[in-house]
Amino acid sequence: MISAIVTDIEGTTSDISFVHNILFPYARERLAGFVREHQHEEAVQAILADLRKEIGEPQADVERLIATLFGFMDEDRKSTALKALQGMIWRDGYVNGDFTGHLYPDVVPAFNAWRQRGAALYVYSSGSVAAQKLLFGYSDEGDITPLFSGYFDTHVGLKREEQSYRNIAAEIGKPAGELLFLSDIRQELDAARQAGWNTVQLIRGEADAQSVHRQVNRFDEINLEQISS
């Protein structure tokens, strides 16, 4: 029996184009000014300190850090510091109504049905927990954050590493055989499967011929009773 479901966001609950064509450009345009303006605030100071550790440059000044962040964006590096700053910038966009978090229309009905049958819902994304809460809090369907029991980001580990899913299982407090991970990325699902999880791959386009995971096109095609480890 599946007792908890953990979902990815980009390409799974939400169109990749929303992230790449709206969120990323919005943060990129505002990043340098945001860091310069807020660098002395405690929360931003802590993120910049983490960034200095990440690049091994404890004395790096703000301009060096800004240049590093732009480099990270260019290479799509999953930097926890970058994700945290992006989340802060996106908050302004959500609050100001510049955009709402995209959700495929089949997502929320499935979430509601799973909650009603007693399954807990969690999110695991490379985007920061703050960014995750913003997307679901200011989504196309309104605030759906009450549906979730928790959120995970790269603080628990990278999404293609088996240990990350062991860490999440420990935090949820459920055996891996009762956990289901939903993602569009085969390598992430491979890592979850290696940790003993159940897996389903969301395919919004062409099927992944190299995948060994159950593939569906929509959330309402997922039958929890048919899934077992």
Backbone as CSV, one residue per row, in Angstrom:
resi,resn,N_x,N_y,N_z,CA_x,CA_y,CA_z,C_x,C_y,C_z
1,MET,0.847,-1.203,0.000,0.000,0.000,0.000,0.879,1.249,0.000
2,ILE,0.573,2.197,-0.880,1.310,3.460,-0.937,0.768,4.390,0.147
3,SER,1.631,4.781,1.077,1.198,5.668,2.159,1.663,7.107,1.965
4,ALA,2.647,7.314,1.091,3.138,8.673,0.844,3.618,8.793,-0.594
5,ILE,3.318,9.928,-1.209,3.683,10.196,-2.596,4.540,11.446,-2.627
6,VAL,5.677,11.356,-3.285,6.595,12.484,-3.425,6.658,12.852,-4.900
7,THR,6.386,14.103,-5.214,6.357,14.518,-6.611,7.425,15.553,-6.937
8,ASP,7.985,15.396,-8.119,8.827,16.412,-8.740,7.900,17.527,-9.244
9,ILE,8.488,18.643,-9.668,7.683,19.752,-10.197,7.891,19.916,-11.699
10,GLU,9.076,20.366,-12.085,9.349,20.737,-13.472,9.199,19.533,-14.397
11,GLY,8.281,19.622,-15.351,8.023,18.534,-16.277,7.086,17.478,-15.732
12,THR,6.712,17.588,-14.477,5.852,16.594,-13.828,4.503,17.216,-13.478
13,THR,4.492,18.116,-12.515,3.249,18.840,-12.212,3.104,20.082,-13.083
14,SER,4.216,20.573,-13.600,4.241,21.873,-14.262,5.037,21.811,-15.565
15,ASP,4.609,22.586,-16.533,5.276,22.611,-17.836,6.692,23.160,-17.693
16,ILE,7.645,22.470,-18.318,9.032,22.916,-18.286,9.153,24.337,-18.830
17,SER,8.328,24.691,-19.801,8.426,26.020,-20.408,8.116,27.123,-19.410
18,PHE,7.266,26.843,-18.409,6.989,27.855,-17.386,8.246,28.199,-16.624
19,VAL,9.015,27.175,-16.280,10.253,27.408,-15.535,11.301,28.091,-16.414
20,HIS,11.494,27.584,-17.620,12.581,28.061,-18.468,12.260,29.372,-19.183
21,ASN,10.993,29.604,-19.501,10.637,30.795,-20.271,10.112,31.938,-19.425
22,ILE,9.712,31.647,-18.190,9.166,32.701,-17.323,10.004,32.873,-16.065
23,LEU,10.133,31.819,-15.268,10.820,31.956,-13.981,12.305,32.281,-14.141
24,PHE,13.023,31.508,-14.940,14.468,31.722,-15.060,14.808,33.107,-15.609
25,PRO,14.164,33.558,-16.705,14.478,34.912,-17.190,14.120,36.005,-16.182
26,TYR,13.021,35.825,-15.464,12.611,36.813,-14.467,13.695,36.973,-13.395
27,ALA,14.215,35.837,-12.907,15.256,35.901,-11.876,16.562,36.428,-12.446
28,ARG,16.917,36.035,-13.644,18.179,36.467,-14.242,18.225,37.989,-14.397
29,GLU,17.118,38.555,-14.844,17.056,39.998,-15.074,17.231,40.792,-13.778
30,ARG,16.817,40.216,-12.669,16.794,40.942,-11.409,17.886,40.523,-10.423
31,LEU,18.646,39.499,-10.752,19.573,38.910,-9.789,20.622,39.889,-9.284
32,ALA,21.339,40.535,-10.189,22.436,41.413,-9.777,21.932,42.528,-8.873
33,GLY,20.853,43.179,-9.259,20.310,44.254,-8.449,19.820,43.776,-7.109
34,PHE,19.209,42.589,-7.093,18.704,42.039,-5.832,19.846,41.775,-4.868
35,VAL,20.910,41.138,-5.335,22.029,40.813,-4.458,22.691,42.079,-3.940
36,ARG,22.914,43.054,-4.809,23.553,44.310,-4.372,22.690,45.031,-3.338
37,GLU,21.381,45.029,-3.555,20.477,45.769,-2.660,20.308,45.084,-1.313
38,HIS,20.312,43.749,-1.303,19.964,43.005,-0.087,21.147,42.277,0.545
39,GLN,22.348,42.532,0.084,23.506,41.755,0.526,23.769,41.829,2.022
40,HIS,23.303,42.882,2.690,23.571,43.029,4.118,22.454,42.475,4.996
41,GLU,21.397,41.971,4.372,20.319,41.349,5.129,20.753,39.955,5.576
42,GLU,20.323,39.560,6.757,20.810,38.317,7.360,20.593,37.102,6.469
43,ALA,19.396,36.977,5.900,19.093,35.798,5.088,19.977,35.735,3.846
44,VAL,20.182,36.869,3.203,21.005,36.905,1.999,22.474,36.717,2.366
45,GLN,22.899,37.291,3.473,24.280,37.091,3.930,24.587,35.607,4.109
46,ALA,23.643,34.873,4.686,23.851,33.442,4.914,23.974,32.689,3.588
47,ILE,23.158,33.062,2.610,23.219,32.410,1.298,24.552,32.716,0.618
48,LEU,24.999,33.961,0.691,26.267,34.326,0.070,27.445,33.637,0.764
49,ALA,27.330,33.446,2.078,28.369,32.707,2.799,28.430,31.263,2.312
50,ASP,27.271,30.653,2.091,27.224,29.293,1.557,27.827,29.234,0.160
51,LEU,27.561,30.268,-0.625,28.101,30.312,-1.983,29.628,30.404,-1.958
52,ARG,30.169,31.205,-1.043,31.627,31.303,-0.921,32.238,29.943,-0.577
53,LYS,31.562,29.213,0.297,32.034,27.862,0.632,31.957,26.942,-0.573
54,GLU,30.877,27.064,-1.321,30.669,26.196,-2.477,31.777,26.355,-3.507
55,ILE,32.247,27.586,-3.704,33.275,27.826,-4.728,34.679,27.884,-4.127
56,GLY,34.777,27.723,-2.795,36.084,27.721,-2.150,36.792,29.065,-2.174
57,GLU,36.017,30.138,-2.109,36.590,31.487,-2.122,36.004,32.293,-0.959
58,PRO,36.525,32.106,0.245,35.935,32.751,1.426,35.995,34.277,1.397
59,GLN,36.870,34.839,0.596,37.015,36.294,0.548,36.346,36.920,-0.679
60,ALA,35.629,36.139,-1.454,35.028,36.667,-2.685,34.081,37.818,-2.384
61,ASP,34.215,38.905,-3.147,33.327,40.047,-2.938,32.017,39.832,-3.695
62,VAL,31.108,40.774,-3.519,29.768,40.611,-4.074,29.793,40.531,-5.594
63,GLU,30.621,41.339,-6.234,30.656,41.312,-7.693,31.174,39.973,-8.213
64,ARG,32.136,39.400,-7.513,32.628,38.079,-7.888,31.523,37.037,-7.712
65,LEU,30.760,37.143,-6.645,29.671,36.206,-6.403,28.570,36.340,-7.451
66,ILE,28.265,37.569,-7.830,27.244,37.785,-8.868,27.685,37.155,-10.178
67,ALA,28.952,37.345,-10.533,29.466,36.742,-11.762,29.389,35.222,-11.692
68,THR,29.681,34.671,-10.514,29.601,33.221,-10.324,28.173,32.724,-10.507
69,LEU,27.226,33.465,-9.959,25.821,33.069,-10.068,25.353,33.077,-11.518
70,PHE,25.769,34.065,-12.292,25.415,34.081,-13.708,26.040,32.884,-14.425
71,GLY,27.267,32.529,-14.048,27.894,31.346,-14.619,27.127,30.083,-14.284
72,PHE,26.660,29.992,-13.044,25.860,28.834,-12.630,24.582,28.736,-13.465
73,MET,23.938,29.887,-13.705,22.721,29.879,-14.503,23.003,29.424,-15.925
74,ASP,24.120,29.882,-16.477,24.470,29.509,-17.853,24.664,28.004,-17.999
75,GLU,25.202,27.365,-16.966,25.469,25.926,-17.041,24.372,25.099,-16.386
76,ASP,23.300,25.763,-15.934,22.179,25.099,-15.260,22.667,24.270,-14.081
77,ARG,23.560,24.837,-13.301,24.106,24.148,-12.133,23.086,24.143,-11.002
78,LYS,22.950,23.014,-10.353,21.971,22.875,-9.265,22.585,23.370,-7.957
79,SER,22.889,24.637,-7.919,23.497,25.253,-6.744,22.418,25.628,-5.739
80,THR,22.563,25.161,-4.515,21.584,25.475,-3.479,21.510,26.972,-3.224
81,ALA,22.648,27.653,-3.251,22.665,29.105,-3.033,21.918,29.830,-4.145
82,LEU,22.181,29.444,-5.384,21.481,30.073,-6.513,19.982,29.838,-6.407
83,LYS,19.587,28.615,-6.096,18.162,28.309,-6.001,17.492,29.133,-4.908
84,ALA,18.201,29.347,-3.808,17.631,30.130,-2.710,17.406,31.577,-3.130
85,LEU,18.379,32.160,-3.830,18.239,33.544,-4.291,17.148,33.667,-5.347
86,GLN,17.089,32.709,-6.250,16.019,32.730,-7.245,14.653,32.700,-6.566
87,GLY,14.528,31.878,-5.531,13.259,31.790,-4.823,12.847,33.115,-4.209
88,MET,13.820,33.840,-3.668,13.527,35.151,-3.086,13.030,36.130,-4.152
89,ILE,13.657,36.080,-5.310,13.265,36.983,-6.394,11.892,36.601,-6.942
90,TRP,11.659,35.291,-7.098,10.363,34.859,-7.623,9.227,35.230,-6.697
91,ARG,9.510,35.305,-5.399,8.450,35.674,-4.456,7.817,37.004,-4.853
92,ASP,8.644,37.963,-5.213,8.113,39.269,-5.621,7.217,39.121,-6.848
93,GLY,7.634,38.268,-7.788,6.841,38.078,-8.992,5.483,37.460,-8.708
94,TYR,5.455,36.473,-7.836,4.181,35.842,-7.471,3.284,36.833,-6.718
95,VAL,3.865,37.484,-5.724,3.076,38.395,-4.891,2.527,39.561,-5.715
96,ASN,3.320,40.050,-6.656,2.906,41.181,-7.492,1.965,40.770,-8.615
97,GLY,1.744,39.471,-8.772,0.860,39.007,-9.828,1.485,39.028,-11.210
98,ASP,2.813,39.045,-11.273,3.489,39.025,-12.577,3.281,37.682,-13.268
99,PHE,3.050,36.620,-12.508,2.769,35.294,-13.045,2.169,34.444,-11.939
100,THR,1.572,33.319,-12.325,1.112,32.314,-11.361,1.815,30.995,-11.686
101,GLY,1.896,30.112,-10.692,2.581,28.844,-10.882,1.779,27.909,-11.772
102,HIS,2.381,27.486,-12.865,1.667,26.610,-13.796,1.466,25.220,-13.207
103,LEU,0.267,24.686,-13.401,-0.041,23.297,-13.055,-0.816,22.683,-14.218
104,TYR,-0.477,21.452,-14.577,-1.306,20.732,-15.537,-2.683,20.500,-14.907
105,PRO,-3.748,20.541,-15.697,-5.107,20.447,-15.126,-5.423,19.125,-14.441
106,ASP,-4.657,18.057,-14.739,-4.934,16.763,-14.120,-4.270,16.599,-12.752
107,VAL,-3.491,17.593,-12.322,-2.692,17.443,-11.105,-3.533,17.548,-9.828
108,VAL,-4.227,18.647,-9.655,-4.935,18.892,-8.396,-6.032,17.856,-8.133
109,PRO,-6.834,17.451,-9.133,-7.824,16.402,-8.852,-7.184,15.112,-8.337
110,ALA,-6.026,14.750,-8.888,-5.342,13.545,-8.414,-4.840,13.736,-6.994
111,PHE,-4.264,14.893,-6.714,-3.789,15.185,-5.351,-4.933,15.062,-4.350
112,ASN,-6.074,15.647,-4.684,-7.224,15.587,-3.779,-7.687,14.154,-3.556
113,ALA,-7.711,13.371,-4.631,-8.160,11.980,-4.513,-7.199,11.173,-3.643
114,TRP,-5.913,11.399,-3.817,-4.930,10.652,-3.025,-4.984,11.034,-1.557
115,ARG,-5.191,12.315,-1.303,-5.324,12.746,0.086,-6.555,12.116,0.729
116,GLN,-7.636,12.052,-0.014,-8.878,11.494,0.527,-8.732,10.009,0.863
117,ARG,-7.838,9.314,0.147,-7.641,7.888,0.446,-6.560,7.686,1.498
118,GLY,-6.039,8.787,2.058,-5.137,8.686,3.190,-3.657,8.782,2.880
119,ALA,-3.285,9.021,1.626,-1.869,9.145,1.270,-1.382,10.557,1.562
120,ALA,-0.204,10.664,2.155,0.416,11.970,2.398,1.162,12.410,1.136
121,LEU,1.179,13.716,0.878,1.827,14.264,-0.311,3.035,15.108,0.073
122,TYR,4.118,14.934,-0.678,5.344,15.700,-0.468,5.883,16.161,-1.817
123,VAL,6.768,17.146,-1.764,7.411,17.664,-2.968,8.918,17.485,-2.836
124,TYR,9.570,17.093,-3.932,11.037,17.034,-3.977,11.474,17.637,-5.304
125,SER,12.130,18.782,-5.230,12.559,19.496,-6.430,13.927,20.098,-6.197
126,SER,14.670,20.309,-7.278,15.964,20.987,-7.154,15.787,22.457,-6.821
127,GLY,14.625,23.018,-7.101,14.320,24.370,-6.648,14.175,24.392,-5.145
128,SER,14.467,25.517,-4.521,14.431,25.618,-3.066,13.029,25.354,-2.524
129,VAL,12.960,24.961,-1.267,11.661,24.753,-0.622,10.826,26.025,-0.693
130,ALA,11.460,27.166,-0.500,10.731,28.437,-0.581,10.109,28.620,-1.962
131,ALA,10.869,28.291,-3.010,10.356,28.426,-4.372,9.216,27.442,-4.624
132,GLN,9.332,26.248,-4.078,8.270,25.252,-4.228,6.969,25.764,-3.610
133,LYS,7.068,26.302,-2.407,5.876,26.803,-1.717,5.243,27.969,-2.467
134,LEU,6.066,28.781,-3.106,5.536,29.892,-3.887,4.763,29.391,-5.102
135,LEU,5.345,28.429,-5.827,4.671,27.929,-7.022,3.313,27.330,-6.676
136,PHE,3.269,26.532,-5.614,2.005,25.905,-5.237,1.098,26.855,-4.454
137,GLY,1.697,27.833,-3.818,0.887,28.800,-3.070,0.225,29.837,-3.955
138,TYR,0.851,30.121,-5.094,0.315,31.090,-6.058,0.114,30.401,-7.404
139,SER,-0.489,29.226,-7.378,-0.632,28.426,-8.588,-1.838,28.871,-9.411
140,ASP,-1.938,28.294,-10.614,-3.107,28.540,-11.461,-4.403,28.145,-10.756
141,GLU,-4.298,27.199,-9.821,-5.475,26.704,-9.093,-5.606,27.340,-7.711
142,GLY,-4.860,28.421,-7.461,-4.883,29.054,-6.155,-3.872,28.418,-5.217
143,ASP,-4.068,28.596,-3.937,-3.146,28.074,-2.920,-3.463,26.615,-2.631
144,ILE,-2.582,25.713,-3.074,-2.810,24.291,-2.800,-1.795,23.748,-1.786
145,THR,-1.059,24.632,-1.125,-0.067,24.169,-0.150,-0.668,23.352,0.992
146,PRO,-1.940,23.564,1.384,-2.489,22.724,2.457,-2.527,21.230,2.107
147,LEU,-2.375,20.889,0.825,-2.404,19.486,0.434,-1.122,18.751,0.804
148,PHE,-0.037,19.501,1.038,1.268,18.877,1.225,1.650,18.757,2.694
149,SER,2.314,17.634,2.986,2.801,17.387,4.347,4.255,17.810,4.524
150,GLY,4.958,18.103,3.427,6.349,18.525,3.539,6.988,18.747,2.184
151,TYR,8.175,19.348,2.226,8.898,19.713,1.008,10.371,19.362,1.183
152,PHE,11.018,18.949,0.070,12.434,18.621,0.084,13.126,19.265,-1.113
153,ASP,14.349,19.745,-0.886,15.150,20.280,-1.978,16.543,19.665,-1.903
154,THR,17.528,20.296,-2.520,18.855,19.681,-2.593,19.587,19.658,-1.255
155,HIS,18.998,20.202,-0.206,19.601,20.048,1.121,19.614,18.577,1.552
156,VAL,18.700,17.773,1.013,18.706,16.343,1.350,19.594,15.548,0.402
157,GLY,20.089,16.199,-0.649,20.923,15.530,-1.631,20.421,15.781,-3.040
158,LEU,21.245,15.446,-4.022,20.887,15.634,-5.420,19.889,14.575,-5.869
159,LYS,19.086,14.917,-6.858,17.950,14.079,-7.209,18.335,12.805,-7.958
160,ARG,19.561,12.727,-8.443,19.987,11.518,-9.152,20.858,10.618,-8.271
161,GLU,20.835,10.889,-6.963,21.634,10.106,-6.033,20.732,9.276,-5.125
162,GLU,21.030,7.991,-5.035,20.230,7.056,-4.236,20.085,7.518,-2.793
163,GLN,21.157,8.027,-2.201,21.128,8.404,-0.787,20.092,9.483,-0.503
164,SER,19.821,10.332,-1.477,18.829,11.391,-1.279,17.477,10.801,-0.918
165,TYR,17.115,9.722,-1.568,15.809,9.110,-1.337,15.786,8.333,-0.019
166,ARG,16.927,7.824,0.377,17.021,7.211,1.705,16.844,8.294,2.783
167,ASN,17.420,9.462,2.529,17.288,10.571,3.478,15.833,11.022,3.594
168,ILE,15.160,11.108,2.463,13.760,11.537,2.472,12.891,10.509,3.188
169,ALA,13.124,9.227,2.903,12.340,8.178,3.567,12.498,8.257,5.074
170,ALA,13.726,8.537,5.520,13.980,8.642,6.957,13.218,9.822,7.557
171,GLU,13.183,10.930,6.826,12.479,12.118,7.337,10.967,11.901,7.343
172,ILE,10.452,11.238,6.324,9.018,10.958,6.287,8.640,9.931,7.349
173,GLY,9.564,9.003,7.607,9.310,7.977,8.612,8.488,6.814,8.110
174,LYS,8.602,6.529,6.806,7.887,5.413,6.208,8.885,4.497,5.506
175,PRO,8.601,3.190,5.439,9.485,2.287,4.690,9.429,2.603,3.202
176,ALA,10.533,2.378,2.517,10.634,2.729,1.102,9.551,2.055,0.261
177,GLY,9.170,0.844,0.635,8.162,0.117,-0.121,6.784,0.757,-0.108
178,GLU,6.559,1.712,0.816,5.281,2.424,0.879,5.356,3.790,0.215
179,LEU,6.512,4.114,-0.373,6.717,5.433,-0.954,6.684,5.378,-2.474
180,LEU,6.105,6.411,-3.086,6.031,6.527,-4.544,6.640,7.859,-4.958
181,PHE,7.569,7.802,-5.913,8.169,9.025,-6.449,7.694,9.221,-7.880
182,LEU,7.253,10.447,-8.178,6.779,10.822,-9.505,7.740,11.825,-10.116
183,SER,8.220,11.549,-11.313,9.132,12.457,-11.998,9.069,12.198,-13.492
184,ASP,9.538,13.163,-14.271,9.650,12.965,-15.714,11.048,12.504,-16.109
185,ILE,11.986,12.490,-15.153,13.392,12.204,-15.447,13.742,10.773,-15.039
186,ARG,14.125,9.974,-16.016,14.433,8.568,-15.777,15.530,8.379,-14.742
187,GLN,16.596,9.192,-14.801,17.729,9.001,-13.886,17.346,9.275,-12.436
188,GLU,16.418,10.209,-12.209,15.933,10.458,-10.853,15.145,9.251,-10.346
189,LEU,14.323,8.710,-11.212,13.533,7.540,-10.846,14.423,6.326,-10.614
190,ASP,15.499,6.220,-11.387,16.455,5.126,-11.174,17.015,5.178,-9.751
191,ALA,17.395,6.393,-9.314,17.964,6.554,-7.971,16.943,6.193,-6.906
192,ALA,15.695,6.633,-7.105,14.647,6.300,-6.140,14.407,4.789,-6.097
193,ARG,14.388,4.149,-7.261,14.170,2.706,-7.323,15.298,1.959,-6.600
194,GLN,16.532,2.437,-6.765,17.671,1.815,-6.089,17.544,1.910,-4.569
195,ALA,16.838,2.951,-4.106,16.613,3.119,-2.667,15.387,2.348,-2.186
196,GLY,14.763,1.572,-3.071,13.633,0.736,-2.686,12.264,1.337,-2.897
197,TRP,12.207,2.523,-3.518,10.934,3.211,-3.729,10.171,2.613,-4.911
198,ASN,8.869,2.888,-4.940,8.052,2.695,-6.122,8.186,3.945,-7.000
199,THR,8.036,3.775,-8.299,8.259,4.905,-9.204,7.240,4.916,-10.329
200,VAL,6.901,6.123,-10.785,6.097,6.312,-11.997,6.680,7.505,-12.743
201,GLN,6.838,7.345,-14.046,7.395,8.404,-14.879,6.271,9.127,-15.616
202,LEU,6.207,10.443,-15.447,5.234,11.270,-16.150,5.818,11.665,-17.498
203,ILE,5.158,11.280,-18.566,5.624,11.579,-19.917,4.610,12.510,-20.569
204,ARG,4.952,13.763,-20.687,4.040,14.728,-21.310,4.256,14.815,-22.816
205,GLY,5.309,14.152,-23.306,5.577,14.125,-24.740,5.762,12.687,-25.185
206,GLU,6.876,12.430,-25.883,7.146,11.087,-26.386,7.624,10.175,-25.254
207,ALA,7.336,8.883,-25.395,7.744,7.895,-24.401,9.266,7.813,-24.320
208,ASP,9.746,7.465,-23.139,11.181,7.286,-22.905,11.512,5.813,-23.126
209,ALA,12.088,5.511,-24.279,12.336,4.118,-24.656,13.373,3.446,-23.774
210,GLN,14.229,4.225,-23.105,15.275,3.649,-22.272,14.838,3.423,-20.829
211,SER,13.644,3.845,-20.497,13.180,3.773,-19.115,12.611,2.408,-18.781
212,VAL,12.852,1.959,-17.545,12.264,0.707,-17.053,11.067,0.997,-16.139
213,HIS,10.707,2.253,-15.998,9.667,2.653,-15.059,8.296,2.690,-15.741
214,ARG,7.262,2.464,-14.948,5.896,2.616,-15.440,5.724,4.043,-15.955
215,GLN,5.192,4.196,-17.162,5.033,5.517,-17.757,3.552,5.844,-17.949
216,VAL,3.192,7.077,-17.612,1.830,7.575,-17.820,1.918,8.968,-18.418
217,ASN,0.842,9.406,-19.038,0.800,10.739,-19.630,0.114,11.768,-18.743
218,ARG,-0.662,11.280,-17.780,-1.433,12.166,-16.918,-1.488,11.598,-15.502
219,PHE,-1.711,12.465,-14.552,-1.810,12.031,-13.159,-3.001,11.105,-12.939
220,ASP,-4.089,11.325,-13.683,-5.263,10.479,-13.459,-5.107,9.086,-14.054
221,GLU,-3.960,8.802,-14.686,-3.669,7.453,-15.159,-2.897,6.631,-14.122
222,ILE,-2.587,7.251,-12.991,-1.840,6.568,-11.929,-2.831,5.867,-10.999
223,ASN,-2.733,4.557,-10.929,-3.603,3.761,-10.060,-2.750,3.237,-8.903
224,LEU,-2.933,3.801,-7.742,-2.103,3.434,-6.594,-2.264,1.974,-6.218
225,GLU,-3.446,1.400,-6.447,-3.672,0.006,-6.075,-2.836,-0.948,-6.938
226,GLN,-2.452,-0.510,-8.108,-1.685,-1.361,-9.012,-0.175,-1.232,-8.809
227,ILE,0.226,-0.314,-7.933,1.647,-0.038,-7.745,2.114,-0.712,-6.470
228,SER,3.136,-1.499,-6.585,3.745,-2.115,-5.401,5.205,-2.320,-5.680
229,SER,5.999,-2.353,-4.616,7.445,-2.513,-4.777,7.789,-3.943,-5.164
